[in-house]
Coordinates of C-alpha atoms in Angstrom, one line a residue:
M135 CA 14.4 -7.9 -15.1
A136 CA 11.6 -10.4 -14.9
R137 CA 10.0 -8.6 -11.9
N138 CA 9.3 -5.6 -14.0
K139 CA 6.8 -7.4 -16.1
F140 CA 3.1 -7.2 -15.1
D141 CA 2.6 -10.9 -15.6
A142 CA 5.6 -12.0 -13.5
D143 CA 4.7 -13.3 -10.0
E144 CA 6.6 -11.7 -7.2
E145 CA 7.6 -14.5 -4.8
I146 CA 7.4 -13.8 -1.1
E147 CA 10.5 -15.0 0.8
R148 CA 8.8 -14.6 4.2
K149 CA 6.8 -17.6 5.5
F150 CA 3.5 -17.0 7.2
N151 CA 3.9 -17.5 10.9
A152 CA 2.9 -16.3 14.3
H153 CA 5.4 -13.4 14.0
I154 CA 3.2 -11.8 11.3
I155 CA 0.2 -12.0 13.6
L156 CA 2.1 -10.4 16.4
R157 CA 3.2 -7.5 14.1
L158 CA -0.5 -6.7 13.6
M159 CA -0.7 -6.0 17.4
K160 CA 1.2 -2.8 16.7
W161 CA -1.9 -1.3 15.2
I162 CA -4.3 -3.1 17.5
K163 CA -2.6 -2.0 20.8
P164 CA -3.9 1.6 20.8
F165 CA -7.5 0.3 20.8
T166 CA -7.0 -2.3 23.5
G167 CA -9.5 -0.7 25.8
K168 CA -12.3 -0.6 23.3
M169 CA -11.5 -4.2 22.2
I170 CA -11.6 -5.4 25.8
L171 CA -15.0 -3.7 26.2
S172 CA -16.2 -5.3 23.0
C173 CA -14.9 -8.7 24.2
F174 CA -16.6 -8.3 27.5
L175 CA -19.9 -7.5 25.8
M176 CA -19.4 -10.6 23.5
L177 CA -18.6 -12.9 26.4
L178 CA -21.5 -11.6 28.5
S179 CA -23.9 -12.2 25.6
S180 CA -22.5 -15.7 25.1
A181 CA -22.9 -16.5 28.8
I182 CA -26.5 -15.2 28.9
S183 CA -27.4 -17.1 25.7
L184 CA -26.0 -20.4 27.1
T185 CA -28.6 -20.4 29.8
S186 CA -31.4 -21.0 27.3
P187 CA -31.1 -24.9 27.1
Y188 CA -30.8 -25.1 30.9
L189 CA -34.0 -23.1 31.2
I190 CA -35.7 -25.4 28.7
R191 CA -34.5 -28.4 30.7
M192 CA -36.1 -27.0 33.8
A193 CA -39.4 -26.4 32.0
I194 CA -39.5 -29.9 30.6
D195 CA -38.3 -31.8 33.6
T196 CA -39.8 -29.7 36.4
A197 CA -42.4 -27.1 35.4
I198 CA -44.4 -29.2 32.9
P199 CA -44.6 -32.5 34.9
S200 CA -45.7 -30.6 38.1
K201 CA -48.1 -28.4 36.1
N202 CA -46.4 -25.3 37.6
V203 CA -47.8 -22.6 35.3
R204 CA -46.2 -19.8 37.4
M205 CA -42.8 -21.3 37.1
L206 CA -43.3 -21.9 33.3
I207 CA -44.3 -18.3 32.8
I208 CA -41.3 -17.0 34.8
L209 CA -38.9 -19.3 32.7
A210 CA -40.5 -18.0 29.5
V211 CA -40.1 -14.3 30.5
I212 CA -36.5 -15.0 31.6
L213 CA -35.8 -16.7 28.2
L214 CA -37.4 -13.8 26.3
L215 CA -35.5 -11.1 28.2
S216 CA -32.2 -13.0 27.9
T217 CA -32.7 -13.2 24.1
L218 CA -33.4 -9.4 24.0
V219 CA -30.4 -8.5 26.1
V220 CA -28.1 -10.7 23.9
R221 CA -29.3 -8.9 20.8
I222 CA -28.6 -5.5 22.4
L223 CA -25.2 -6.5 23.6
L224 CA -24.2 -8.0 20.2
A225 CA -25.4 -4.8 18.4
Q226 CA -23.2 -2.6 20.7
K227 CA -20.2 -5.0 20.2
L228 CA -20.6 -4.8 16.4
K229 CA -20.8 -0.9 16.5
I230 CA -17.7 -0.6 18.6
M231 CA -15.6 -3.1 16.6
T232 CA -16.7 -1.7 13.2
R233 CA -15.4 1.7 14.3
V234 CA -12.2 0.3 15.8
A235 CA -11.5 -1.9 12.7
Q236 CA -11.9 1.1 10.3
R237 CA -9.6 3.3 12.4
I238 CA -7.0 0.5 12.4
I239 CA -7.3 0.2 8.6
V240 CA -6.8 4.0 8.3
N241 CA -3.7 3.8 10.4
I242 CA -2.3 0.8 8.4
R243 CA -2.9 2.7 5.2
K244 CA -1.3 5.8 6.5
D245 CA 1.8 3.8 7.5
V246 CA 1.9 2.1 4.1
F247 CA 1.6 5.5 2.3
T248 CA 4.2 7.1 4.5
K249 CA 6.6 4.2 3.7
L250 CA 6.0 4.6 0.0
Q251 CA 7.0 8.2 0.2
S252 CA 10.3 7.3 1.9
L253 CA 11.3 4.6 -0.5
P254 CA 14.0 5.3 -3.1
F255 CA 13.3 5.7 -6.8
T256 CA 14.8 2.2 -7.4
Y257 CA 11.8 0.7 -5.7
F258 CA 9.4 2.3 -8.1
D259 CA 11.7 1.7 -11.1
S260 CA 11.7 -2.0 -10.5
R261 CA 8.0 -2.9 -10.4
P262 CA 4.7 -1.9 -12.1
H263 CA 2.8 0.7 -10.2
G264 CA -0.3 -1.4 -10.2
K265 CA 1.4 -4.0 -8.0
I266 CA 2.1 -1.2 -5.5
L267 CA -1.4 0.2 -5.7
I268 CA -3.0 -3.1 -4.8
R269 CA -1.0 -3.3 -1.6
V270 CA -2.3 0.1 -0.4
V271 CA -5.9 -0.5 -1.3
N272 CA -7.0 -4.1 -1.8
Y273 CA -4.7 -5.9 0.6
V274 CA -5.3 -3.4 3.4
N275 CA -9.1 -3.7 2.8
S276 CA -8.8 -7.5 3.2
L277 CA -7.8 -6.9 6.9
S278 CA -11.0 -5.1 7.7
D279 CA -13.3 -8.1 8.4
L280 CA -10.6 -9.9 10.2
L281 CA -10.0 -7.0 12.6
S282 CA -13.6 -6.0 13.0
N283 CA -15.0 -9.4 13.8
G284 CA -12.4 -12.1 13.6
I285 CA -10.3 -11.4 16.6
I286 CA -13.1 -10.7 19.1
Q287 CA -15.1 -13.5 17.7
L288 CA -12.2 -15.8 18.2
V289 CA -12.0 -14.9 21.9
S290 CA -15.7 -15.2 22.3
D291 CA -15.9 -18.6 20.5
L292 CA -13.1 -20.0 22.7
F293 CA -14.9 -18.8 25.8
T294 CA -18.3 -20.1 24.6
L295 CA -16.7 -23.4 23.9
I296 CA -15.3 -23.7 27.4
V297 CA -18.5 -22.7 29.0
I298 CA -20.6 -25.0 26.8
I299 CA -18.3 -28.0 27.7
G300 CA -18.7 -27.0 31.4
F301 CA -22.5 -27.1 31.0
M302 CA -22.5 -30.3 29.1
L303 CA -20.2 -32.0 31.6
A304 CA -22.5 -30.8 34.4
I305 CA -25.5 -32.3 32.6
D306 CA -24.0 -35.6 31.5
V307 CA -20.4 -36.6 31.2
R308 CA -21.0 -39.6 29.0
L309 CA -23.0 -37.6 26.4
T310 CA -20.2 -35.0 26.4
L311 CA -17.6 -37.6 25.6
V312 CA -19.8 -38.9 22.7
C313 CA -20.2 -35.4 21.4
M314 CA -16.5 -34.7 21.4
A315 CA -15.5 -38.1 19.8
V316 CA -15.5 -36.6 16.3
L317 CA -13.2 -33.7 17.1
P318 CA -9.9 -35.5 16.2
I319 CA -11.2 -36.0 12.7
L320 CA -11.8 -32.2 12.4
F321 CA -8.3 -31.4 13.6
L322 CA -6.7 -33.8 11.1
V323 CA -8.6 -32.1 8.3
L324 CA -7.5 -28.6 9.4
I325 CA -3.9 -29.6 9.7
S326 CA -3.8 -31.3 6.4
M327 CA -5.5 -28.4 4.6
K328 CA -3.4 -25.5 6.0
K329 CA -0.5 -25.6 3.6
K330 CA -2.8 -26.1 0.5
Q331 CA -5.0 -23.2 1.6
H332 CA -2.2 -20.8 2.2
E333 CA -0.5 -21.6 -1.1
A334 CA -3.8 -21.3 -3.0
W335 CA -4.5 -17.8 -1.6
K336 CA -0.9 -16.7 -2.2
Q337 CA -1.2 -17.7 -5.8
E338 CA -4.5 -15.7 -6.0
S339 CA -2.7 -12.7 -4.6
Y340 CA -0.1 -13.0 -7.3
K341 CA -2.6 -13.2 -10.2
R342 CA -4.7 -10.3 -8.8
S343 CA -1.6 -8.2 -8.4
N344 CA -0.7 -9.0 -12.1
L345 CA -4.1 -8.1 -13.3
T346 CA -4.1 -4.8 -11.4
A347 CA -0.7 -4.0 -12.7
Y348 CA -1.7 -4.5 -16.3
I349 CA -4.9 -2.4 -15.9
S350 CA -2.8 0.4 -14.5
E351 CA -0.3 0.1 -17.3
S352 CA -3.0 0.0 -20.0
L353 CA -4.7 3.1 -18.7
N354 CA -1.4 5.1 -18.6
G355 CA -0.6 3.9 -22.1
M356 CA -4.1 4.2 -23.7
K357 CA -3.0 6.8 -26.2
I358 CA -0.2 4.6 -27.4
T359 CA -2.5 1.6 -27.5
Q360 CA -5.0 3.4 -29.8
S361 CA -2.3 5.0 -31.9
F362 CA -0.9 1.6 -32.8
A363 CA -4.3 -0.1 -33.0
R364 CA -3.3 -2.6 -30.3
E365 CA -6.7 -2.9 -28.7
E366 CA -7.3 -6.5 -29.8
V367 CA -3.9 -7.6 -28.7
N368 CA -4.3 -5.9 -25.3
Q369 CA -7.7 -7.4 -24.9
G370 CA -6.2 -10.8 -25.4
I371 CA -3.6 -10.2 -22.8
F372 CA -6.3 -8.9 -20.4
N373 CA -8.5 -11.9 -21.0
D374 CA -5.7 -14.2 -20.3
L375 CA -4.9 -12.5 -17.0
C376 CA -8.5 -12.6 -16.1
R377 CA -8.7 -16.3 -16.9
K378 CA -5.7 -17.0 -14.7
C379 CA -7.1 -14.9 -11.9
K380 CA -10.4 -16.7 -12.1
T381 CA -8.8 -20.1 -12.1
V382 CA -6.6 -19.6 -9.0
W383 CA -9.5 -17.9 -7.2
I384 CA -11.9 -20.7 -7.9
R385 CA -9.3 -23.2 -6.7
A386 CA -8.6 -21.3 -3.5
V387 CA -12.4 -21.0 -2.8
N388 CA -12.9 -24.7 -3.5
I389 CA -10.1 -25.6 -1.0
N390 CA -11.7 -23.2 1.5
N391 CA -15.1 -24.7 1.0
I392 CA -13.8 -28.1 2.1
I393 CA -13.7 -26.9 5.7
W394 CA -17.3 -25.8 6.1
P395 CA -18.9 -29.1 4.8
V396 CA -16.5 -31.1 7.0
V397 CA -17.5 -29.1 10.1
D398 CA -21.1 -29.3 9.1
N399 CA -21.1 -33.0 8.5
L400 CA -19.1 -33.7 11.7
S401 CA -21.5 -31.6 13.7
T402 CA -24.5 -33.6 12.3
L403 CA -22.7 -36.8 13.0
G404 CA -22.0 -35.7 16.6
V405 CA -25.6 -34.7 17.2
A406 CA -26.8 -38.1 15.7
L407 CA -24.4 -40.0 18.0
V408 CA -25.6 -38.0 21.0
Y409 CA -29.3 -38.8 20.1
M410 CA -28.5 -42.4 19.6
A411 CA -26.6 -42.7 22.9
G412 CA -29.2 -40.6 24.8
I413 CA -32.1 -42.7 23.6
A414 CA -30.2 -45.8 24.5
W415 CA -29.5 -44.5 28.0
L416 CA -32.9 -43.1 28.8
G417 CA -33.6 -44.4 32.3
D418 CA -30.9 -47.1 32.0
G419 CA -29.6 -46.6 35.5
M420 CA -26.0 -46.7 34.3
G421 CA -24.5 -44.2 36.6
G422 CA -27.5 -41.9 36.3
T423 CA -30.7 -41.5 34.4
V424 CA -30.9 -39.5 31.1
T425 CA -34.2 -37.7 31.2
I426 CA -36.1 -36.2 28.3
G427 CA -35.3 -32.7 29.5
T428 CA -31.6 -33.6 29.8
L429 CA -31.6 -34.9 26.2
V430 CA -33.4 -31.8 24.9
A431 CA -31.1 -29.5 26.8
F432 CA -28.1 -31.4 25.7
A433 CA -29.2 -31.2 22.1
G434 CA -29.4 -27.4 22.5
Y435 CA -25.9 -27.3 23.8
I436 CA -24.5 -29.6 21.2
W437 CA -25.7 -27.3 18.4
R438 CA -24.2 -24.4 20.3
F439 CA -21.0 -26.5 20.8
W440 CA -20.6 -26.9 17.0
F441 CA -21.5 -23.3 16.1
P442 CA -18.3 -21.8 17.6
I443 CA -16.3 -24.6 16.1
Q444 CA -17.8 -23.6 12.7
N445 CA -16.9 -20.0 13.5
L446 CA -13.3 -21.1 14.4
G447 CA -13.1 -22.9 11.1
N448 CA -14.3 -19.7 9.3
F449 CA -11.7 -17.7 11.2
Y450 CA -9.1 -20.2 10.3
N451 CA -10.0 -19.7 6.6
S452 CA -10.0 -16.0 7.0
M453 CA -6.6 -16.1 8.7
V454 CA -5.1 -18.2 5.9
T455 CA -6.7 -16.0 3.2
T456 CA -5.8 -12.7 4.8
G457 CA -2.3 -14.0 5.7
A458 CA -1.3 -14.1 2.0
Y459 CA -2.3 -10.4 1.8
V460 CA -0.7 -9.4 5.1
E461 CA 2.6 -10.8 3.8
R462 CA 2.5 -8.4 0.9
I463 CA 1.9 -5.5 3.2
F464 CA 4.8 -6.4 5.5
E465 CA 6.9 -7.1 2.5
L466 CA 6.4 -3.4 1.4
L467 CA 6.9 -2.1 5.0
D468 CA 10.2 -4.0 5.3
E469 CA 11.6 -2.6 2.1
P470 CA 15.0 -1.0 2.9
E471 CA 15.1 2.8 2.8
D472 CA 18.4 3.3 1.1
I473 CA 18.0 7.1 0.9
T474 CA 17.6 8.2 4.5
D475 CA 19.1 10.6 6.9
K476 CA 22.1 9.2 8.7
S477 CA 22.3 9.3 12.4
G478 CA 23.3 12.8 13.5
A479 CA 22.4 14.4 10.1
V480 CA 22.1 18.2 10.4
E481 CA 19.8 20.7 8.6
L482 CA 21.3 22.5 5.6
P483 CA 21.6 26.2 6.5
P484 CA 20.8 28.9 4.0
I485 CA 23.2 28.3 1.1
R486 CA 25.0 30.3 -1.5
G487 CA 25.1 27.5 -4.1
H488 CA 28.7 26.2 -4.2
V489 CA 28.6 22.6 -5.6
T490 CA 31.4 20.1 -5.7
F491 CA 31.5 16.6 -7.2
D492 CA 34.5 14.8 -5.8
H493 CA 35.4 11.6 -7.6
V494 CA 31.8 10.5 -7.9
T495 CA 30.9 7.0 -9.3
F496 CA 27.4 5.7 -9.5
S497 CA 25.6 2.6 -10.9
Y498 CA 21.9 1.6 -11.0
E499 CA 23.0 -2.0 -11.3
E500 CA 26.1 -3.4 -9.7
G501 CA 29.0 -3.8 -12.1
N502 CA 27.5 -1.4 -14.7
P503 CA 28.5 2.2 -13.7
V504 CA 26.6 5.1 -15.2
L505 CA 28.9 7.8 -13.8
K506 CA 32.7 7.2 -13.6
N507 CA 34.9 9.3 -11.4
V508 CA 33.1 12.6 -12.1
N509 CA 34.8 15.8 -10.8
F510 CA 33.8 19.4 -11.0
V511 CA 33.5 22.6 -8.9
I512 CA 30.7 25.1 -9.5
T513 CA 30.8 28.5 -7.7
P514 CA 27.7 30.3 -6.5
G515 CA 25.6 31.9 -9.2
M516 CA 27.0 30.0 -12.1
T517 CA 24.8 28.5 -14.8
V518 CA 25.9 25.0 -15.9
A519 CA 24.6 23.3 -19.0
I520 CA 25.0 19.5 -19.3
V521 CA 24.8 18.0 -22.8
G522 CA 25.6 14.7 -24.4
P523 CA 24.0 11.7 -26.0
T524 CA 21.0 9.8 -24.5
G525 CA 22.0 7.6 -21.7
A526 CA 25.3 9.3 -21.1
G527 CA 24.5 10.1 -17.4
K528 CA 23.3 13.7 -17.6
T529 CA 20.1 13.3 -15.5
T530 CA 22.0 11.0 -13.1
I531 CA 24.3 13.9 -12.1
V532 CA 21.4 16.1 -10.9
N533 CA 19.6 13.1 -9.3
L534 CA 22.6 12.6 -7.2
L535 CA 22.8 16.3 -6.2
T536 CA 19.2 16.1 -4.9
R537 CA 19.9 12.8 -3.2
F538 CA 17.3 10.8 -5.2
Y539 CA 20.2 8.3 -5.2
N540 CA 23.4 7.9 -3.3
P541 CA 26.8 7.7 -5.0
D542 CA 28.7 4.4 -4.9
E543 CA 32.0 6.3 -4.4
G544 CA 33.1 9.8 -3.9
R545 CA 31.5 12.9 -2.3
I546 CA 29.0 15.6 -3.3
L547 CA 29.3 18.9 -1.4
I548 CA 27.0 21.9 -1.1
D549 CA 28.8 24.9 0.3
G550 CA 31.5 22.6 1.5
L551 CA 29.0 20.3 3.4
D552 CA 28.8 16.6 2.4
I553 CA 25.2 16.0 1.5
Q554 CA 25.4 12.6 3.1
D555 CA 25.7 14.4 6.5
L556 CA 22.6 16.6 5.8
Q557 CA 18.9 16.1 6.3
I558 CA 17.3 15.2 2.9
K559 CA 14.3 17.5 3.3
S560 CA 16.5 20.5 4.1
I561 CA 18.5 19.8 0.8
R562 CA 15.4 19.6 -1.4
K563 CA 13.9 22.7 0.2
Q564 CA 16.8 24.7 -1.3
V565 CA 17.1 22.8 -4.6
G566 CA 14.4 23.3 -7.1
V567 CA 13.9 20.6 -9.8
M568 CA 12.0 20.9 -13.1
L569 CA 11.9 17.4 -14.7
Q570 CA 11.4 16.6 -18.3
D571 CA 8.1 14.8 -17.6
S572 CA 5.9 17.4 -16.1
F573 CA 3.3 16.1 -13.7
L574 CA 0.3 18.1 -12.5
F575 CA -2.0 17.0 -9.7
S576 CA -5.8 17.0 -9.7
G577 CA -7.0 20.4 -8.6
T578 CA -6.9 24.0 -9.9
I579 CA -4.0 25.6 -11.7
M580 CA -3.5 27.9 -8.7
E581 CA -3.2 24.9 -6.4
N582 CA -0.6 23.2 -8.7
I583 CA 1.5 26.3 -8.8
R584 CA 1.2 26.8 -5.0
Y585 CA 2.5 23.3 -4.5
G586 CA 6.0 24.8 -4.8
R587 CA 5.4 26.9 -1.6
L588 CA 2.2 26.3 0.3
D589 CA 2.3 29.7 2.1
A590 CA 2.5 31.6 -1.1
S591 CA -0.2 34.2 -1.9
D592 CA -2.2 34.3 -5.1
E593 CA -0.1 37.3 -6.1
D594 CA 3.1 35.3 -5.7
C595 CA 1.7 32.4 -7.8
I596 CA 0.6 34.8 -10.5
A597 CA 4.0 36.6 -10.5
A598 CA 5.7 33.2 -11.0
A599 CA 3.4 32.3 -13.9
K600 CA 4.0 35.7 -15.6
T601 CA 7.8 35.2 -15.3
V602 CA 7.6 31.8 -17.2
Q603 CA 5.1 33.2 -19.7
A604 CA 2.2 31.1 -18.5
H605 CA -0.1 33.9 -17.4
E606 CA -1.4 34.7 -20.8
F607 CA -2.8 31.2 -21.6
I608 CA -4.0 30.6 -18.1
S609 CA -6.0 33.9 -18.1
A610 CA -7.6 32.8 -21.4
F611 CA -9.4 30.0 -19.6
P612 CA -13.0 30.9 -18.5
D613 CA -12.0 30.2 -14.8
G614 CA -8.4 31.5 -15.1
Y615 CA -6.2 30.3 -12.3
N616 CA -9.2 28.5 -10.8
T617 CA -9.5 26.2 -13.8
K618 CA -9.9 22.6 -12.6
L619 CA -7.4 20.1 -13.9
S620 CA -7.9 16.4 -14.2
A621 CA -5.2 13.8 -13.4
N622 CA -1.8 15.0 -14.8
G623 CA -3.3 18.0 -16.4
G624 CA -5.6 16.4 -18.9
G625 CA -6.8 18.9 -21.5
L626 CA -3.5 20.9 -21.4
S627 CA -0.8 20.7 -24.0
Q628 CA 2.6 19.3 -23.0
G629 CA 4.0 22.8 -23.3
Q630 CA 1.4 24.3 -21.1
K631 CA 1.9 21.7 -18.5
Q632 CA 5.7 22.4 -18.5
L633 CA 5.1 26.1 -18.0
I634 CA 2.8 25.5 -15.0
S635 CA 5.4 23.1 -13.6
F636 CA 8.1 25.7 -14.2
A637 CA 6.1 28.3 -12.3
R638 CA 5.7 25.8 -9.4
V639 CA 9.5 25.3 -9.2
L640 CA 10.3 29.0 -9.4
L641 CA 7.8 29.8 -6.7
S642 CA 9.8 27.8 -4.3
D643 CA 12.7 30.3 -4.8
P644 CA 15.5 27.7 -4.7
R645 CA 19.1 28.6 -4.3
I646 CA 20.1 25.8 -6.7
L647 CA 17.9 25.4 -9.8
I648 CA 17.8 22.2 -11.9
L649 CA 16.1 22.2 -15.3
D650 CA 16.0 18.8 -16.9
E651 CA 14.8 19.4 -20.5
A652 CA 12.5 22.0 -19.0
T653 CA 11.8 23.7 -22.3
S654 CA 11.7 20.6 -24.5
S655 CA 7.9 20.9 -25.1
V656 CA 7.7 24.7 -25.4
D657 CA 7.2 26.2 -28.8
T658 CA 9.9 28.4 -30.3
Q659 CA 7.9 31.7 -29.8
T660 CA 7.1 30.9 -26.1
E661 CA 10.7 29.8 -25.5
K662 CA 12.1 33.2 -26.6
A663 CA 9.8 34.9 -24.1
L664 CA 10.7 32.3 -21.5
Q665 CA 14.4 32.9 -22.0
Q666 CA 14.0 36.6 -21.1
G667 CA 12.4 35.6 -17.8
L668 CA 14.9 33.0 -17.1
G669 CA 17.7 35.4 -17.6
Q670 CA 16.5 37.4 -14.6
L671 CA 15.7 34.4 -12.5
L672 CA 19.0 32.6 -13.0
K673 CA 20.9 35.6 -11.7
G674 CA 22.3 34.9 -8.2
R675 CA 21.3 31.2 -8.4
T676 CA 23.4 28.2 -9.2
S677 CA 21.7 26.5 -12.1
F678 CA 22.1 23.2 -13.8
I679 CA 20.4 23.0 -17.2
I680 CA 20.1 19.7 -19.2
A681 CA 19.0 20.6 -22.7
H682 CA 19.5 20.0 -26.3
R683 CA 18.4 23.3 -27.7
L684 CA 21.4 25.6 -28.4
S685 CA 19.3 28.6 -27.4
T686 CA 19.0 27.2 -23.9
I687 CA 22.6 26.3 -23.3
R688 CA 24.8 28.7 -25.3
N689 CA 24.7 31.4 -22.7
A690 CA 25.7 29.1 -19.8
D691 CA 28.8 30.0 -17.9
V692 CA 30.2 26.5 -18.4
I693 CA 29.0 23.6 -20.5
F694 CA 29.8 19.9 -19.6
Y695 CA 29.7 17.4 -22.5
V696 CA 29.0 14.0 -20.8
D697 CA 29.6 10.8 -22.7
H698 CA 29.8 7.2 -21.3
G699 CA 29.5 8.5 -17.7
Q700 CA 32.3 11.0 -17.8
I701 CA 32.7 14.7 -18.5
V702 CA 34.8 14.6 -21.7
E703 CA 34.7 18.3 -22.5
S704 CA 34.0 21.5 -20.4
G705 CA 34.1 25.2 -21.2
N706 CA 31.8 27.9 -22.5
H707 CA 30.1 27.8 -25.9
E708 CA 32.8 29.7 -27.8
E709 CA 35.6 27.7 -26.2
L710 CA 34.1 24.3 -27.0
V711 CA 33.2 25.3 -30.6
A712 CA 36.7 26.5 -31.1
A713 CA 38.1 23.2 -29.7
G714 CA 36.4 21.3 -32.5
G715 CA 35.4 18.3 -30.3
K716 CA 32.1 16.5 -29.7
Y717 CA 30.3 19.6 -28.6
A718 CA 31.3 21.4 -31.8
E719 CA 30.0 18.4 -33.8
M720 CA 26.7 18.6 -32.0
V721 CA 26.4 22.3 -32.7
K722 CA 27.0 21.7 -36.4
I723 CA 24.3 19.1 -36.5
K724 CA 21.8 21.3 -34.7
R725 CA 22.5 24.2 -37.1

């Protein structure tokens, strides 16, 4: 599908609107008290700072003409103290809101990560991981400035604007109307630019997502890149993605930058008009005299009048920019969780390991079934081997048993209980899975083994490692079980990683054990020793083994040969060889 490609833009169906802003309140609400305090400090600082032009007017019109030095000193001290108080209040507001914003960001990121862990495999199968990563890191980070400063600044600027207009009207109504005459032009510009801005930043989010996806893909496939000498080709793809990212970013910034010059020029025009009108009305007697002090004070207010308007323009830019990223975050949070506990789901009690597939049909894509009417019954303690050609549906069977996917039709029962009626976590606690692609986390070998059961002792972990024949090579490392591993076990062979992963699964002591090509990367000598340990561990457990090696499957109690989504042959090794069917042909080839 096109959406799988790193260079395919993921269109957002949701339109940016007030509903998205309201959804942000979910994270803001717990910090309402601190935000109100911060808002109060901001409003108080704004109110105090707005007294400055009025104090200057008193000094020019009253203290200086009357040569009242005492009054002039008092006004100067008040002005100095008010400036100091404003700085202290703003510093406290910034401290509070920075902490609040970062806590909100942490909560958003927690919610996003929690959501990712509950999404079905189909979500991760259908998009590059880099496009998921950018949502958790970059897009959430983009909210930081908006939450730390934008919202409180918006309230403060609106309040400041109202108070300034009040002061201006109290000083001179005519000059106030002249000052506000250019506002309609500003509103027309903002309205006309909104759609272009949002579209530009949405395109920027697309291209940045594509670039991140390709970087992630390239890092994961670096060995393949170097093996096939694809460096120059990949460099060309990377350069092209960077060029596209740069182009859309510059376009978005250029559109954003239109707002600031418009506000700046309009503010200059407004000031000029006020000065022209004020000079013309100096002592004209038209409904009142405009004094020098009034004009100077008004000039102070008019600059303060345009400052919050400039801030509002910047906030508008920030909202449009961040809105494109917020849409991505909500898009992820709104992804349907197909694999969830149904209402009234119960916990799976300790099981014996009886497994039934009752007319199970499943497809990854509608109309293209991978499993077709699969039926079988496995009694507790049986070892089941599943073989067949690639793509036949072998791994899908065990994925359905662990509820990584839900069947389209039919039922899957464990000890007679339909797994659709059971809590997912309770199923997976009693079903151990060893996948073909072994994955190890950053940390020590001991920590990776203990991942299977967090309360396990060191002795339990070592015992599991000995059982799967991993103890010898682990002990050979200078730090033994405390050897630090890089991401996905860098420095270990594939076989060593599989053995550590095997120990991790066995430590969880599952009642049902699933081995999906678990010994595919283990050398022949190690496999022989491993088979001895497995013989003891499989006793009393229901086990499903997907493998191609005859040594792994020939001792199974029953072997299913799967082809085209159906079990076409079943029986033990001797029975199937004697039947001369597809399994017998496979055995001949492997011999």
